[in-house]
JSON list of C-alpha atoms in Angstrom, two decimals:
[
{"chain": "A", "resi": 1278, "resn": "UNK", "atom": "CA", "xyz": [0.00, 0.00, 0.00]},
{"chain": "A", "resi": 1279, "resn": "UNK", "atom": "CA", "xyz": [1.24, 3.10, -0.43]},
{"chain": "A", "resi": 1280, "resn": "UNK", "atom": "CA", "xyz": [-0.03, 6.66, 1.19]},
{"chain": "A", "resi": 1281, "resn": "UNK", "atom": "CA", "xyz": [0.86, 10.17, -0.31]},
{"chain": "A", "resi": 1282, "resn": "UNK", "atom": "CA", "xyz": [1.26, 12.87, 1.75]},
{"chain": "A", "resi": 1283, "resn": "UNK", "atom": "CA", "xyz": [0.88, 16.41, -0.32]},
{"chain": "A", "resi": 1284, "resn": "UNK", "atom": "CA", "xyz": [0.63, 20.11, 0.82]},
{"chain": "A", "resi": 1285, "resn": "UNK", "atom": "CA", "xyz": [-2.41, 21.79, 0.43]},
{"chain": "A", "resi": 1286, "resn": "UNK", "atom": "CA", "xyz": [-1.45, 23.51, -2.96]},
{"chain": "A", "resi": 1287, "resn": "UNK", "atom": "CA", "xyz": [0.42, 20.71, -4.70]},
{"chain": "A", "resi": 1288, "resn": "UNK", "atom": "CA", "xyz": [3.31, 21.98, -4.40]},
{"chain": "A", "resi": 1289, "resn": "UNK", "atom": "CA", "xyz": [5.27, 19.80, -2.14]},
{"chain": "A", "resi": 1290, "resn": "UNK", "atom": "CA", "xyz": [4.51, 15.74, -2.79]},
{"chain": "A", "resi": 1291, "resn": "UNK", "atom": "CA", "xyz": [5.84, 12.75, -0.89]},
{"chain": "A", "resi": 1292, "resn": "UNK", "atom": "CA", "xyz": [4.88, 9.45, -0.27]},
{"chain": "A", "resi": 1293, "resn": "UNK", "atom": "CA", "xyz": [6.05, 6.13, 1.87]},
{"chain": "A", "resi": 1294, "resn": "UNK", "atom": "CA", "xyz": [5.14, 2.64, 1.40]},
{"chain": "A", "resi": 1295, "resn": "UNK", "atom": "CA", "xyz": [3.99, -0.07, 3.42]},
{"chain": "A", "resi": 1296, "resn": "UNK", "atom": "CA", "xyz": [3.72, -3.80, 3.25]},
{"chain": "A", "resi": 1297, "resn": "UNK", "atom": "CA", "xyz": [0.94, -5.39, 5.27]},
{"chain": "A", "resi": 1298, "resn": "UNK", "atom": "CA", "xyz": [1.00, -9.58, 5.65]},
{"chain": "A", "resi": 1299, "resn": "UNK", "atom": "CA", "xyz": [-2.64, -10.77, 7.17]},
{"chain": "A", "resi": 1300, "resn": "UNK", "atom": "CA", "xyz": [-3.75, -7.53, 7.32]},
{"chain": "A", "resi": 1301, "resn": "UNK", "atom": "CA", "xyz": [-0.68, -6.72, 9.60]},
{"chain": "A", "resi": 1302, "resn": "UNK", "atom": "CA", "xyz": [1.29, -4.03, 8.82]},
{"chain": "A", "resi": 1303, "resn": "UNK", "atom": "CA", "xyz": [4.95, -6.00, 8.11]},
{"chain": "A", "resi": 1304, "resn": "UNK", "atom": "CA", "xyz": [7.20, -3.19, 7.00]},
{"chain": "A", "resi": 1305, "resn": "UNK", "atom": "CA", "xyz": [7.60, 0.67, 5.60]},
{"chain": "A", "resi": 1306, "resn": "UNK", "atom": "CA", "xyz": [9.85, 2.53, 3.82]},
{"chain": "A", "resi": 1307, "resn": "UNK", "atom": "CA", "xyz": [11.33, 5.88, 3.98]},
{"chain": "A", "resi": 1308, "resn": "UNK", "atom": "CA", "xyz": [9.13, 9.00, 2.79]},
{"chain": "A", "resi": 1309, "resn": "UNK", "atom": "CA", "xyz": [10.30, 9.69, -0.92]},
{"chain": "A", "resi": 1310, "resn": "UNK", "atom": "CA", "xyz": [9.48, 13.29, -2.88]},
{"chain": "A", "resi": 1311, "resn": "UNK", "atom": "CA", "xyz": [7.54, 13.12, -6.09]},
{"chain": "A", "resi": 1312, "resn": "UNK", "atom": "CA", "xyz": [7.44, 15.04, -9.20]},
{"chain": "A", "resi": 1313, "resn": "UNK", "atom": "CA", "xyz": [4.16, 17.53, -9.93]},
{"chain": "A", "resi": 1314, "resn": "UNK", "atom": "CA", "xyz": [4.08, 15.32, -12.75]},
{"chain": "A", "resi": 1315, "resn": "UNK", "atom": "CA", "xyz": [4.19, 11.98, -11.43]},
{"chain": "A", "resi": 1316, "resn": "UNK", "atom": "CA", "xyz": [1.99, 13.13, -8.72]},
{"chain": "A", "resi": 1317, "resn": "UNK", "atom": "CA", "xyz": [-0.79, 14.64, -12.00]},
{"chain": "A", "resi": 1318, "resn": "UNK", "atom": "CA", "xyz": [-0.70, 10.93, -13.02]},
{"chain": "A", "resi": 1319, "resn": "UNK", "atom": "CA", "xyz": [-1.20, 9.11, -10.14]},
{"chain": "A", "resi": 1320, "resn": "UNK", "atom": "CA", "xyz": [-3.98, 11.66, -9.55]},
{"chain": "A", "resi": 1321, "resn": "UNK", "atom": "CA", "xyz": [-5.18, 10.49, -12.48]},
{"chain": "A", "resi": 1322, "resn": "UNK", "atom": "CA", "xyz": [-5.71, 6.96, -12.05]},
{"chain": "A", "resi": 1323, "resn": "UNK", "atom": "CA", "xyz": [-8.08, 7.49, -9.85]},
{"chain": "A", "resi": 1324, "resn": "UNK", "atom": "CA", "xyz": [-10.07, 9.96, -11.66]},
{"chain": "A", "resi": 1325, "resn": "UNK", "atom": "CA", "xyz": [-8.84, 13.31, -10.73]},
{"chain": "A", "resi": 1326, "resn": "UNK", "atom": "CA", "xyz": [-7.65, 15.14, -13.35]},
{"chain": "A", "resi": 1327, "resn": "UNK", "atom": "CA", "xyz": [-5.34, 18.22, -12.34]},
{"chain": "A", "resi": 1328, "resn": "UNK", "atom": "CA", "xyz": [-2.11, 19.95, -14.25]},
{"chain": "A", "resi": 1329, "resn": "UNK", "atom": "CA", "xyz": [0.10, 20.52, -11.56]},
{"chain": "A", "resi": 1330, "resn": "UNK", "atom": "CA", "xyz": [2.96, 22.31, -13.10]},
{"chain": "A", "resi": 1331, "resn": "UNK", "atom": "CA", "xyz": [0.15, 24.67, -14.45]},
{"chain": "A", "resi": 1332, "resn": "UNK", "atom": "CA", "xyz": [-0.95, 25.41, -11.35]},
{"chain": "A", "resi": 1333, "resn": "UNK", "atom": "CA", "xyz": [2.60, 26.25, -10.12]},
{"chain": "A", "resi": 1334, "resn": "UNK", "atom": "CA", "xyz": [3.37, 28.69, -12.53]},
{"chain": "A", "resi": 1335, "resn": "UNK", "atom": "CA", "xyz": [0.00, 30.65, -11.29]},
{"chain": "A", "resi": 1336, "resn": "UNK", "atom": "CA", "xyz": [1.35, 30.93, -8.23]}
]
């Protein structure tokens, strides 16, 4: 499993994985940055479609 971790505006993106065996939670791994882009597809995998690296030029 992994969880993503993101500031409110995008601008800073991490996230950390875990392994779970039985439902039990068997390792992690460190917390590793990701790209406005990467983060835009992952995004939209799931159905949320967003162009990051437009949205950090508006600001």
């Amino acid at each position: 499993m992994g969880k993503v971790y993101t500031s409110e505006d995008y601008q800073e993106n991490y996230v950390q994985f875990f392994r779970y065996e039985y439902d039990h939670e068997c390792g992690k791994t460190d917390i590793y940055p990701l790209s406005a882009e990467l983060m835009s597809k992952a995004l939209a995998k799931v159905g949320i479609i967003i162009d990051l690296k437009a949205l950090a030029k508006d600001q």
